[in-house]
CSV table of C-alpha atoms in Angstrom, one decimal:
chain,number,residue,atom,x,y,z
A,1,PHE,CA,-59.8,-44.8,45.9
A,2,SER,CA,-60.7,-44.2,42.4
A,3,SER,CA,-64.3,-44.8,43.0
A,4,ARG,CA,-64.2,-42.5,46.0
A,5,ILE,CA,-62.6,-39.8,44.1
A,6,GLN,CA,-65.2,-40.2,41.3
A,7,SER,CA,-68.0,-40.1,43.5
A,8,ARG,CA,-66.8,-36.8,45.3
A,9,LEU,CA,-66.0,-35.2,41.9
A,10,SER,CA,-69.5,-35.9,40.5
A,11,THR,CA,-71.0,-34.5,43.8
A,12,CYS,CA,-68.9,-31.4,43.5
A,13,THR,CA,-70.0,-31.0,40.0
A,14,LEU,CA,-73.7,-31.2,40.8
A,15,THR,CA,-73.5,-29.0,43.9
A,16,GLY,CA,-70.8,-26.5,42.8
A,17,SER,CA,-68.8,-27.2,46.1
A,18,LEU,CA,-65.4,-28.0,44.2
A,19,ASN,CA,-63.7,-25.4,46.5
A,20,TYR,CA,-64.8,-27.0,49.6
A,21,GLU,CA,-64.2,-30.5,48.4
A,22,PHE,CA,-61.0,-30.0,47.0
A,23,PRO,CA,-58.6,-30.7,49.7
A,24,HIS,CA,-60.3,-34.1,50.4
A,25,ILE,CA,-60.2,-34.8,46.6
A,26,LEU,CA,-56.4,-33.9,46.8
A,27,GLN,CA,-55.9,-36.0,49.8
A,28,CYS,CA,-57.1,-39.2,48.0
A,29,LEU,CA,-55.0,-38.3,45.2
A,30,LEU,CA,-52.0,-38.1,47.3
A,31,GLN,CA,-52.7,-41.5,48.9
A,32,LEU,CA,-53.5,-43.1,45.5
A,33,SER,CA,-49.9,-41.9,44.4
A,34,ARG,CA,-48.4,-43.5,47.5
A,35,ARG,CA,-49.8,-46.8,46.8
A,36,SER,CA,-49.0,-46.7,43.1
A,37,ASP,CA,-45.5,-46.6,41.7
A,38,LEU,CA,-45.7,-43.3,39.4
A,39,SER,CA,-42.5,-44.2,37.5
A,40,LEU,CA,-43.1,-45.9,34.3
A,41,ASN,CA,-39.6,-48.0,35.0
A,42,SER,CA,-41.3,-49.6,38.1
A,43,CYS,CA,-44.7,-50.6,36.6
A,44,VAL,CA,-44.1,-54.3,36.9
A,45,SER,CA,-47.7,-55.5,37.2
A,46,SER,CA,-50.7,-54.6,35.4
A,47,ASN,CA,-52.6,-53.4,38.2
A,48,THR,CA,-50.1,-50.8,39.0
A,49,CYS,CA,-50.4,-49.5,35.3
A,50,LYS,CA,-53.8,-49.4,35.5
A,51,ARG,CA,-53.8,-47.5,38.6
A,52,ASN,CA,-51.1,-44.9,37.0
A,53,ILE,CA,-53.3,-44.6,34.1
A,54,CYS,CA,-56.4,-43.9,36.1
A,55,PHE,CA,-54.6,-41.4,38.3
A,56,THR,CA,-53.3,-39.7,35.4
A,57,MET,CA,-56.6,-39.6,33.5
A,58,LEU,CA,-58.3,-38.3,36.8
A,59,CYS,CA,-55.8,-35.5,37.2
A,60,ASP,CA,-56.2,-34.4,33.5
A,61,ASP,CA,-59.9,-34.4,34.0
A,62,ILE,CA,-59.9,-32.4,37.3
A,63,PHE,CA,-57.0,-29.9,36.5
A,64,GLY,CA,-57.6,-29.6,32.7
A,65,ARG,CA,-61.3,-29.6,32.5
A,66,THR,CA,-62.6,-28.3,35.7
A,67,LEU,CA,-60.3,-25.8,37.2
A,68,PHE,CA,-59.1,-24.1,34.1
A,69,SER,CA,-61.9,-24.2,31.5
A,70,ARG,CA,-63.4,-21.2,32.8
A,71,LYS,CA,-60.7,-19.1,32.2
A,72,GLN,CA,-60.1,-20.4,28.8
A,73,ARG,CA,-63.8,-19.7,28.2
A,74,GLU,CA,-63.6,-16.2,29.2
A,75,ALA,CA,-60.3,-15.4,27.2
A,76,GLN,CA,-62.1,-16.8,24.2
A,77,SER,CA,-65.3,-14.7,24.8
A,78,ALA,CA,-63.7,-11.3,26.1
A,79,PRO,CA,-63.7,-8.9,23.1
A,80,GLY,CA,-62.9,-5.2,24.1
A,81,TRP,CA,-60.1,-3.1,25.2
A,82,LYS,CA,-56.8,-4.5,26.4
A,83,LEU,CA,-54.5,-1.6,27.4
A,84,PHE,CA,-51.6,-3.2,28.6
A,85,GLY,CA,-52.3,-7.0,28.5
A,86,LYS,CA,-51.6,-9.6,25.9
A,87,VAL,CA,-54.7,-9.5,23.4
A,88,PRO,CA,-55.9,-13.0,22.5
A,89,LEU,CA,-55.9,-13.6,18.7
A,90,ARG,CA,-59.2,-13.2,16.8
A,91,GLU,CA,-60.3,-15.7,14.3
A,92,SER,CA,-61.4,-12.9,12.0
A,93,PRO,CA,-58.5,-11.1,10.1
A,94,PRO,CA,-57.5,-7.8,12.0
A,95,LYS,CA,-58.7,-4.6,10.5
A,96,ASP,CA,-56.3,-1.7,9.9
A,97,SER,CA,-56.7,1.3,11.8
A,98,LYS,CA,-58.1,3.4,8.8
A,99,THR,CA,-60.9,0.9,8.2
A,100,ILE,CA,-61.9,0.9,11.9
A,101,GLN,CA,-61.9,4.8,11.9
A,102,GLN,CA,-64.3,4.8,8.9
A,103,GLU,CA,-66.6,2.3,10.3
A,104,TYR,CA,-66.8,4.4,13.6
A,105,GLU,CA,-67.5,7.6,11.5
A,106,ALA,CA,-70.2,5.8,9.7
A,107,ARG,CA,-71.9,4.9,13.0
A,108,ALA,CA,-71.4,8.4,14.3
A,109,SER,CA,-72.9,10.0,11.7
A,110,LYS,CA,-76.1,7.9,11.8
A,111,SER,CA,-76.4,8.5,15.6
A,112,ASP,CA,-76.6,12.4,15.3
A,113,GLN,CA,-75.8,12.6,19.1
A,114,SER,CA,-72.1,14.1,19.1
A,115,LEU,CA,-71.9,17.7,19.7
A,116,SER,CA,-68.7,18.2,17.7
A,117,LEU,CA,-68.7,18.4,14.1
A,118,PRO,CA,-68.7,15.4,11.8
A,119,ALA,CA,-65.4,13.8,11.6
A,120,GLN,CA,-65.7,13.8,7.6
A,121,GLY,CA,-66.2,17.5,7.6
A,122,ARG,CA,-63.2,18.0,9.6
A,123,ARG,CA,-61.2,15.6,7.6
A,124,LYS,CA,-61.4,17.7,4.4
A,125,ASN,CA,-59.2,20.6,5.8
A,126,LEU,CA,-56.3,18.3,6.6
A,127,GLU,CA,-53.6,17.5,4.2
A,128,PHE,CA,-52.3,14.5,6.1
A,129,GLU,CA,-53.5,11.3,7.9
A,130,PRO,CA,-53.5,11.7,11.5
A,131,LEU,CA,-51.1,9.2,13.3
A,132,SER,CA,-52.1,9.3,16.9
A,133,THR,CA,-55.8,9.7,16.6
A,134,THR,CA,-56.0,6.5,14.4
A,135,ALA,CA,-55.1,4.6,17.7
A,136,LEU,CA,-58.1,5.9,19.5
A,137,ILE,CA,-60.5,3.2,18.7
A,138,LEU,CA,-64.0,3.1,20.6
A,139,GLU,CA,-65.3,-0.4,21.2
A,140,ASP,CA,-68.0,-1.6,23.3
A,141,ARG,CA,-67.8,-3.1,26.7
A,142,PRO,CA,-66.7,-6.9,26.8
A,143,ALA,CA,-69.6,-9.4,26.6
A,144,ASN,CA,-68.7,-10.6,30.3
A,145,LEU,CA,-69.7,-7.1,31.7
A,146,PRO,CA,-72.9,-5.3,32.0
A,147,ALA,CA,-73.8,-3.3,28.9
A,148,LYS,CA,-73.5,0.4,28.7
A,149,SER,CA,-76.6,2.5,29.4
A,150,GLU,CA,-77.5,4.9,26.6
A,151,GLU,CA,-76.6,7.9,28.6
A,152,GLU,CA,-73.2,6.4,29.4
A,153,ALA,CA,-72.7,5.3,25.8
A,154,GLN,CA,-73.4,8.9,24.7
A,155,ARG,CA,-71.1,10.6,27.1
A,156,HIS,CA,-68.2,8.1,26.1
A,157,ARG,CA,-69.0,8.9,22.4
A,158,GLN,CA,-68.8,12.4,23.2
A,159,GLU,CA,-65.6,12.2,25.1
A,160,TYR,CA,-64.0,10.0,22.4
A,161,ASP,CA,-65.1,12.9,19.7
A,162,GLU,CA,-63.6,15.5,21.8
A,163,MET,CA,-60.3,13.5,22.3
A,164,VAL,CA,-60.0,13.0,18.7
A,165,ALA,CA,-60.7,16.6,17.7
A,166,GLU,CA,-58.1,17.8,20.1
A,167,ALA,CA,-55.6,15.3,18.9
A,168,LYS,CA,-56.2,16.3,15.2
A,169,LYS,CA,-55.9,20.0,16.3
A,170,ARG,CA,-52.5,19.6,17.9
A,171,GLU,CA,-51.3,17.4,14.9
A,172,LEU,CA,-52.5,19.9,12.5
A,173,LYS,CA,-50.8,22.8,14.5
A,174,GLU,CA,-47.7,20.8,14.4
A,175,ALA,CA,-48.1,20.0,10.7
A,176,GLN,CA,-48.4,23.8,10.0
A,177,LYS,CA,-45.3,24.7,11.9
A,178,LYS,CA,-43.2,22.0,10.0
A,179,LYS,CA,-44.7,23.3,6.8
A,180,LYS,CA,-43.8,26.8,7.8
A,181,GLN,CA,-40.1,25.6,8.5
A,182,MET,CA,-39.7,23.6,5.3
A,183,LYS,CA,-41.0,26.9,3.4
A,184,GLU,CA,-38.3,28.9,5.0
A,185,ARG,CA,-35.6,26.3,4.5
A,186,PHE,CA,-36.5,26.2,0.7
A,187,LYS,CA,-36.8,29.8,0.5
A,188,GLN,CA,-33.2,29.9,2.2
A,189,GLU,CA,-31.8,27.4,-0.1
A,190,GLU,CA,-33.1,29.2,-3.1
A,191,SER,CA,-31.6,32.5,-2.1
A,192,ILE,CA,-28.4,30.7,-1.5
A,193,VAL,CA,-28.4,29.4,-5.0
A,194,ASN,CA,-29.2,32.8,-6.5
A,195,ALA,CA,-26.5,34.4,-4.2
A,196,MET,CA,-24.1,31.7,-5.4
A,197,VAL,CA,-24.6,32.6,-9.1
A,198,VAL,CA,-24.2,36.2,-8.4
A,199,TRP,CA,-21.0,35.7,-6.4
A,200,ASN,CA,-19.6,33.3,-8.9
A,201,ASN,CA,-20.5,35.3,-12.2
A,202,GLU,CA,-20.4,38.8,-11.3
A,203,ILE,CA,-18.5,39.6,-7.9
A,204,LEU,CA,-15.5,37.2,-7.8
A,205,PRO,CA,-14.3,38.1,-11.3
A,206,ASN,CA,-14.5,41.8,-10.5
A,207,TRP,CA,-13.5,41.5,-6.9
A,208,GLU,CA,-11.3,44.7,-6.6
A,209,SER,CA,-14.0,46.9,-8.1
A,210,MET,CA,-17.0,45.6,-6.7
A,211,ARG,CA,-16.0,44.6,-3.1
A,212,GLY,CA,-16.9,48.1,-1.6
A,213,THR,CA,-20.2,48.5,-3.6
A,214,ARG,CA,-23.4,48.8,-1.6
A,215,ARG,CA,-24.8,45.8,-3.4
A,216,VAL,CA,-21.9,43.5,-2.3
A,217,ARG,CA,-22.0,44.7,1.1
A,218,ASP,CA,-25.7,43.9,1.4
A,219,LEU,CA,-25.1,40.4,-0.1
A,220,TRP,CA,-22.2,39.9,2.3
A,221,TRP,CA,-24.4,40.8,5.5
A,222,GLN,CA,-26.9,38.2,4.3
A,223,GLY,CA,-24.4,35.5,4.7
A,224,LEU,CA,-21.9,33.8,1.8
A,225,PRO,CA,-23.0,30.7,-0.1
A,226,PRO,CA,-20.8,27.8,1.4
A,227,ASN,CA,-19.2,27.0,-2.0
A,228,VAL,CA,-17.7,30.7,-2.1
A,229,ARG,CA,-17.1,31.3,1.5
A,230,GLY,CA,-13.6,30.1,1.5
A,231,LYS,CA,-12.6,32.1,-1.6
A,232,VAL,CA,-14.1,35.2,-0.2
A,233,TRP,CA,-12.6,35.0,3.2
A,234,SER,CA,-9.0,34.5,1.7
A,235,LEU,CA,-9.6,37.5,-0.6
A,236,ALA,CA,-10.9,39.5,2.2
A,237,ILE,CA,-8.2,38.4,4.8
A,238,GLY,CA,-5.3,38.9,2.1
A,239,ASN,CA,-1.9,38.0,2.3
A,240,GLU,CA,0.3,40.6,3.7
A,241,LEU,CA,2.8,38.1,4.9
A,242,ASN,CA,3.4,37.0,1.3
A,243,ILE,CA,3.1,33.3,2.3
A,244,THR,CA,3.4,30.7,-0.4
A,245,SER,CA,2.6,27.1,-0.6
A,246,ASP,CA,6.3,26.2,-0.7
A,247,LEU,CA,6.8,28.0,2.5
A,248,TYR,CA,4.2,26.0,4.1
A,249,GLU,CA,5.8,22.9,3.1
A,250,ILE,CA,9.0,24.1,4.7
A,251,PHE,CA,7.6,24.9,7.9
A,252,LEU,CA,5.6,21.7,7.8
A,253,SER,CA,8.8,19.5,7.3
A,254,ARG,CA,10.3,21.3,10.0
A,255,ALA,CA,7.4,20.6,12.4
A,256,LYS,CA,7.8,16.8,11.4
A,257,GLU,CA,11.3,16.9,12.3
A,258,ARG,CA,10.3,18.4,15.6
A,259,TRP,CA,7.5,15.7,16.2
A,260,LYS,CA,10.3,12.9,15.3
A,261,SER,CA,12.8,14.3,17.8
A,262,PHE,CA,10.0,14.5,20.3
A,263,ARG,CA,9.0,11.0,19.9
A,264,GLU,CA,12.9,9.8,20.0
A,265,THR,CA,14.0,11.9,23.0
A,266,GLY,CA,10.9,13.0,24.9
A,267,SER,CA,11.8,16.5,24.8
A,268,GLU,CA,11.0,19.5,22.7
A,269,MET,CA,14.2,21.2,21.6
A,270,GLU,CA,14.8,24.1,19.1
A,271,SER,CA,18.0,24.3,17.3
A,272,ASP,CA,18.7,27.8,18.5
A,273,GLY,CA,18.0,26.8,22.2
A,274,THR,CA,14.8,28.8,22.6
A,275,ALA,CA,11.5,26.9,23.3
A,276,ASP,CA,8.2,28.1,21.9
A,277,ARG,CA,5.9,29.7,24.4
A,278,GLU,CA,2.9,27.4,24.8
A,279,SER,CA,3.8,25.4,21.8
A,280,SER,CA,4.2,21.8,23.3
A,281,LEU,CA,3.1,19.1,21.3
A,282,ASP,CA,1.0,17.7,24.2
A,283,LEU,CA,-1.0,21.1,24.4
A,284,ILE,CA,-1.6,20.9,20.5
A,285,LYS,CA,-2.7,17.0,20.9
A,286,LEU,CA,-5.0,17.8,23.9
A,287,ASP,CA,-6.7,21.1,22.1
A,288,ILE,CA,-7.1,19.2,18.8
A,289,SER,CA,-9.2,16.5,20.8
A,290,ARG,CA,-11.6,19.2,22.1
A,291,THR,CA,-12.1,20.9,19.0
A,292,PHE,CA,-15.7,20.4,17.7
A,293,PRO,CA,-16.1,17.2,19.4
A,294,PRO,CA,-19.7,16.7,18.3
A,295,LEU,CA,-18.6,16.6,14.6
A,296,PHE,CA,-15.8,13.6,15.3
A,297,ILE,CA,-13.8,14.7,12.2
A,298,PHE,CA,-10.7,16.5,14.2
A,299,GLN,CA,-10.5,13.8,16.7
A,300,LYS,CA,-8.0,11.2,16.6
A,301,GLY,CA,-8.9,8.7,13.6
A,302,GLY,CA,-11.0,11.4,12.0
A,303,PRO,CA,-10.4,12.5,8.5
A,304,TYR,CA,-9.2,16.1,9.5
A,305,HIS,CA,-7.3,15.3,12.5
A,306,ASP,CA,-3.7,15.1,10.6
A,307,LEU,CA,-4.5,18.0,8.5
A,308,LEU,CA,-5.4,20.2,11.6
A,309,HIS,CA,-2.3,18.9,13.5
A,310,SER,CA,0.0,19.9,10.4
A,311,VAL,CA,-1.4,23.4,10.1
A,312,LEU,CA,-1.0,24.2,13.7
A,313,GLY,CA,2.5,22.5,13.9
A,314,ALA,CA,3.7,24.5,10.8
A,315,TYR,CA,2.3,27.7,12.5
A,316,THR,CA,4.5,27.0,15.7
A,317,CYS,CA,7.5,26.8,13.6
A,318,TYR,CA,6.7,29.9,11.4
A,319,ARG,CA,5.9,32.0,14.4
A,320,PRO,CA,8.1,30.7,17.5
A,321,ASP,CA,7.4,34.0,19.1
A,322,VAL,CA,3.8,33.3,19.4
A,323,GLY,CA,3.8,29.5,19.4
A,324,TYR,CA,0.7,27.7,20.1
A,325,VAL,CA,-2.3,29.2,22.3
A,326,GLN,CA,-5.4,27.4,23.3
A,327,GLY,CA,-8.2,28.4,21.0
A,328,MET,CA,-6.0,28.4,17.9
A,329,SER,CA,-7.4,24.8,16.8
A,330,PHE,CA,-10.9,26.3,16.5
A,331,ILE,CA,-10.0,28.9,14.1
A,332,ALA,CA,-7.7,26.6,12.1
A,333,ALA,CA,-10.4,24.0,12.0
A,334,VAL,CA,-13.0,26.5,10.6
A,335,LEU,CA,-10.6,27.4,7.8
A,336,ILE,CA,-9.7,23.9,7.1
A,337,LEU,CA,-13.4,23.1,6.6
A,338,ASN,CA,-13.5,25.8,3.8
A,339,LEU,CA,-10.2,25.8,2.4
A,340,GLU,CA,-7.5,23.6,1.0
A,341,GLU,CA,-4.6,22.9,3.3
A,342,ALA,CA,-2.1,25.2,2.2
A,343,GLU,CA,-4.6,28.1,1.6
A,344,ALA,CA,-6.0,27.5,5.1
A,345,PHE,CA,-2.5,27.9,6.5
A,346,ILE,CA,-2.1,31.2,4.6
A,347,ALA,CA,-5.2,32.5,5.8
A,348,PHE,CA,-4.8,31.3,9.5
A,349,ALA,CA,-1.1,33.0,9.7
A,350,ASN,CA,-2.7,36.3,8.0
A,351,LEU,CA,-5.6,36.3,10.2
A,352,LEU,CA,-3.7,36.0,13.7
A,353,ASN,CA,-1.2,38.6,12.1
A,354,LYS,CA,-4.2,41.2,12.5
A,355,PRO,CA,-3.7,43.7,15.4
A,356,CYS,CA,-6.5,42.6,17.6
A,357,GLN,CA,-5.8,38.9,17.4
A,358,MET,CA,-2.0,39.5,17.8
A,359,ALA,CA,-2.8,41.5,21.0
A,360,PHE,CA,-4.8,38.6,22.4
A,361,PHE,CA,-2.7,35.6,21.3
A,362,ARG,CA,0.5,37.3,22.6
A,363,VAL,CA,-1.3,38.4,25.8
A,364,ASP,CA,-0.4,42.0,25.5
A,365,HIS,CA,-2.2,42.8,28.7
A,366,GLU,CA,-2.2,46.6,28.5
A,367,LEU,CA,-3.7,46.6,24.8
A,368,MET,CA,-6.2,44.0,25.8
A,369,LEU,CA,-7.3,46.4,28.6
A,370,LYS,CA,-7.8,49.1,25.9
A,371,TYR,CA,-10.1,46.7,23.9
A,372,PHE,CA,-12.0,46.1,26.9
A,373,ALA,CA,-12.3,49.7,27.7
A,374,ALA,CA,-13.6,50.7,24.2
A,375,PHE,CA,-16.0,47.8,24.4
A,376,GLU,CA,-17.3,49.2,27.7
A,377,VAL,CA,-18.0,52.7,26.1
A,378,PHE,CA,-20.3,51.1,23.5
A,379,PHE,CA,-21.8,48.6,25.9
A,380,GLU,CA,-22.9,51.6,28.2
A,381,GLU,CA,-24.2,53.6,25.0
A,382,ASN,CA,-26.2,50.8,23.7
A,383,LEU,CA,-27.4,48.6,26.8
A,384,PRO,CA,-27.4,51.0,29.8
A,385,ARG,CA,-29.6,49.0,32.0
A,386,LEU,CA,-27.4,45.8,31.4
A,387,PHE,CA,-24.3,47.7,31.8
A,388,ASN,CA,-25.3,48.9,35.2
A,389,HIS,CA,-26.5,45.5,36.3
A,390,PHE,CA,-23.1,44.1,35.2
A,391,LYS,CA,-21.5,47.1,37.3
A,392,SER,CA,-23.3,46.3,40.2
A,393,TYR,CA,-21.7,42.7,40.3
A,394,ASN,CA,-18.4,43.9,39.4
A,395,LEU,CA,-18.6,41.8,36.1
A,396,THR,CA,-15.8,43.1,33.8
A,397,PRO,CA,-15.8,42.2,30.0
A,398,ASP,CA,-12.6,40.1,30.2
A,399,LEU,CA,-14.7,37.3,31.9
A,400,TYR,CA,-16.5,36.4,28.6
A,401,LEU,CA,-14.7,38.4,25.7
A,402,ILE,CA,-11.6,36.7,26.1
A,403,ASP,CA,-13.1,33.4,25.1
A,404,TRP,CA,-15.2,34.8,22.3
A,405,ILE,CA,-12.2,36.8,20.8
A,406,PHE,CA,-9.8,34.0,21.1
A,407,THR,CA,-11.8,31.6,19.3
A,408,LEU,CA,-13.6,34.2,17.0
A,409,TYR,CA,-17.1,32.9,18.2
A,410,THR,CA,-16.6,29.4,16.8
A,411,LYS,CA,-16.6,27.7,20.5
A,412,SER,CA,-19.6,29.8,21.7
A,413,LEU,CA,-22.0,30.1,19.0
A,414,PRO,CA,-23.4,27.3,16.6
A,415,LEU,CA,-20.9,26.5,13.7
A,416,ASP,CA,-23.3,27.9,11.0
A,417,VAL,CA,-23.9,31.1,13.0
A,418,ALA,CA,-20.3,31.5,13.8
A,419,CYS,CA,-19.4,31.1,10.0
A,420,ARG,CA,-21.8,34.0,9.4
A,421,VAL,CA,-20.1,36.1,11.8
A,422,TRP,CA,-17.0,35.4,10.2
A,423,ASP,CA,-18.4,36.6,6.8
A,424,VAL,CA,-19.0,39.9,8.1
A,425,PHE,CA,-15.9,40.1,10.3
A,426,CYS,CA,-13.9,39.6,7.1
A,427,ARG,CA,-15.8,42.6,5.7
A,428,ASP,CA,-15.6,45.0,8.4
A,429,GLY,CA,-12.7,43.8,10.8
A,430,GLU,CA,-12.2,43.8,14.3
A,431,GLU,CA,-15.0,46.2,15.0
A,432,PHE,CA,-17.5,43.5,14.1
A,433,LEU,CA,-16.2,41.1,16.8
A,434,PHE,CA,-17.2,43.6,19.4
A,435,ARG,CA,-20.3,44.5,17.8
A,436,THR,CA,-21.2,40.9,17.7
A,437,GLY,CA,-20.4,40.6,21.3
A,438,LEU,CA,-22.8,43.6,22.1
A,439,GLY,CA,-25.5,42.0,19.8
A,440,ILE,CA,-25.3,38.7,21.9
A,441,LEU,CA,-25.9,41.0,25.2
A,442,ARG,CA,-28.8,42.6,23.4
A,443,LEU,CA,-30.4,39.4,22.3
A,444,TYR,CA,-30.2,37.8,26.0
A,445,GLU,CA,-30.7,41.1,27.9
A,446,ASP,CA,-33.9,40.2,29.5
A,447,VAL,CA,-32.4,36.8,30.7
A,448,LEU,CA,-29.2,38.3,32.0
A,449,LEU,CA,-31.1,41.0,33.9
A,450,GLN,CA,-32.7,38.2,36.0
A,451,MET,CA,-29.3,36.6,37.0
A,452,ASP,CA,-26.4,37.1,39.4
A,453,PHE,CA,-22.8,37.0,39.0
A,454,ILE,CA,-22.2,33.2,38.9
A,455,HIS,CA,-25.0,32.6,36.5
A,456,ILE,CA,-24.1,35.4,34.1
A,457,ALA,CA,-20.5,34.3,33.9
A,458,GLN,CA,-21.8,30.6,33.3
A,459,PHE,CA,-24.4,31.7,30.7
A,460,LEU,CA,-22.3,33.8,28.5
A,461,THR,CA,-19.3,31.1,28.6
A,462,ARG,CA,-21.6,28.6,27.4
A,463,LEU,CA,-24.4,30.1,25.3
A,464,PRO,CA,-27.5,28.2,24.2
A,465,GLU,CA,-27.1,25.9,21.5
A,466,ASP,CA,-30.2,27.0,19.5
A,467,THR,CA,-29.0,30.6,19.2
A,468,PRO,CA,-31.3,31.9,16.2
A,469,SER,CA,-29.1,33.3,13.3
A,470,GLU,CA,-31.6,35.9,12.1
A,471,ARG,CA,-32.6,37.2,15.7
A,472,LEU,CA,-28.8,37.6,16.5
A,473,PHE,CA,-27.8,39.6,13.4
A,474,SER,CA,-31.2,41.7,14.0
A,475,CYS,CA,-29.7,42.7,17.3
A,476,ILE,CA,-26.3,43.0,15.9
A,477,ALA,CA,-27.9,45.6,13.2
A,478,ASN,CA,-29.6,47.5,16.2
A,479,THR,CA,-26.3,48.2,17.9
A,480,GLN,CA,-24.7,51.4,16.9
A,481,MET,CA,-21.1,51.7,17.1
A,482,ILE,CA,-21.1,55.3,17.6
A,483,SER,CA,-20.5,57.1,21.0
A,484,SER,CA,-20.4,61.0,21.4
A,485,ASN,CA,-20.2,61.1,17.4
A,486,ARG,CA,-17.2,58.9,17.5
A,487,LYS,CA,-16.7,55.6,15.8
A,488,TRP,CA,-14.9,52.6,17.0
A,489,THR,CA,-11.7,53.3,15.6
A,490,GLN,CA,-11.8,56.9,16.9
A,491,VAL,CA,-12.6,55.8,20.7
A,492,PHE,CA,-10.0,53.1,20.5
A,493,ASN,CA,-7.2,55.4,19.1
A,494,ALA,CA,-8.2,57.9,21.9
A,495,LEU,CA,-7.7,55.3,24.6
A,496,ILE,CA,-4.2,54.2,23.0
A,497,LYS,CA,-3.1,58.1,22.8
A,498,ASP,CA,-4.1,58.3,26.5
A,499,LYS,CA,-2.1,55.3,27.3
A,500,GLU,CA,1.0,56.9,25.5
A,501,MET,CA,0.5,60.2,27.3
A,502,GLU,CA,0.6,58.4,30.6
A,503,LYS,CA,3.7,56.8,29.6
A,504,SER,CA,5.3,60.1,28.5
A,505,SER,CA,4.2,61.9,31.5
A,506,SER,CA,5.5,59.3,34.1
A,507,PRO,CA,9.2,60.3,34.1
A,508,THR,CA,8.4,64.0,34.4
A,509,VAL,CA,6.3,63.2,37.3
A,510,LYS,CA,9.1,61.4,38.9
A,511,ASN,CA,11.6,64.2,38.1
A,512,THR,CA,9.4,66.8,39.7
């Protein structure tokens, strides 16, 4: 069998007919394996061992040398592009992308066949090393393929140069955009530092005499520096309720007693038998977990979770007639981020005691309607097209204003933009809340005019996360809070008087 196989193998090698003769060779191998015991443990005679050795060497010779040698030779001599496969290791050390790029630029400058500008000339204007273009390496066709014609090689070099030039142009544009953003950021940080010096050294020490000056109001409009924001908010909100830190500790201890009794009995009871409206502990816990979830600082286990829970719990004990209302957690959270615990509670209680906030949090329906009516007066004055568009769908302000006013825009706008709204709100009062609403409608007027009722309500409930601060405040500045030579307070007071006149005239009508 061995001689037969060797003869057929030599014939196949000479004639190149291995594919045709391979079944016959394989059949001989199988017969040889049956007649020989292939297990080393059963090799009891020298002849069997010889046959095994012969069979093994023959298989190695056929399968190792003849069948797969061509593929190995091709892999060794196949330089060129390997886009998605494994590239075989090269004997020479790999070159870095910068060296390859320089070598190609040297070859391209000698040929003078490229229609684009020389690469060296383009690179002089760049202040960075292009990242993506260094991976675009032009190599010759593999050795086992026909060589490119001169015309084809010239076309490929031209296409390559165009690809590199386009990639560099795109990267240069992105780099210029990033450079512009960094420049604006540095400019903003520099202005914040300068404003901080002015606020700390000039304004805050002379607060009462300077708070109403034109210079301070202009600085206020530009936004307060973060390190003085809490102090300015606290001074602007005031403390008409005369709350002290000791009073906060008293109501906090009372809230802790309620929490303890709630855990023991499972029910929330007051000593005087009255239940706080919407002040259940379950509602507070649920609302805290939904307060600024991307920050992960107010959720359970976060650094400000217990602090926010304490402020809200103390307020429910301080104002049982108001209790806890959904949306309060956002206001308290912003104050906690800028003030100490007791100061945050004092500002929180005084802020909610303002007429507009008290009307909304106590759900004074008639007074809320007057605020909406006053808002519509200035809405029609500033944005008549959008006002008529909303009217055509019977879309009333309560569908979007309630959420904005309840949370003071902290849930609807990005946190940094909302804090800047708070800055001017502390300066101008409730009027600025409704002016901000009109500024948002002006900013997205073109988008809202293309929407129907459902999409408008969804859009205004969840504003875009990338709402630009400067553009928004530009729209707010272009919003005039004057209607028929009447300011916001005059329009609102007129609506309140109309309401009182209706109440006073109603018994007369009944009597007549």
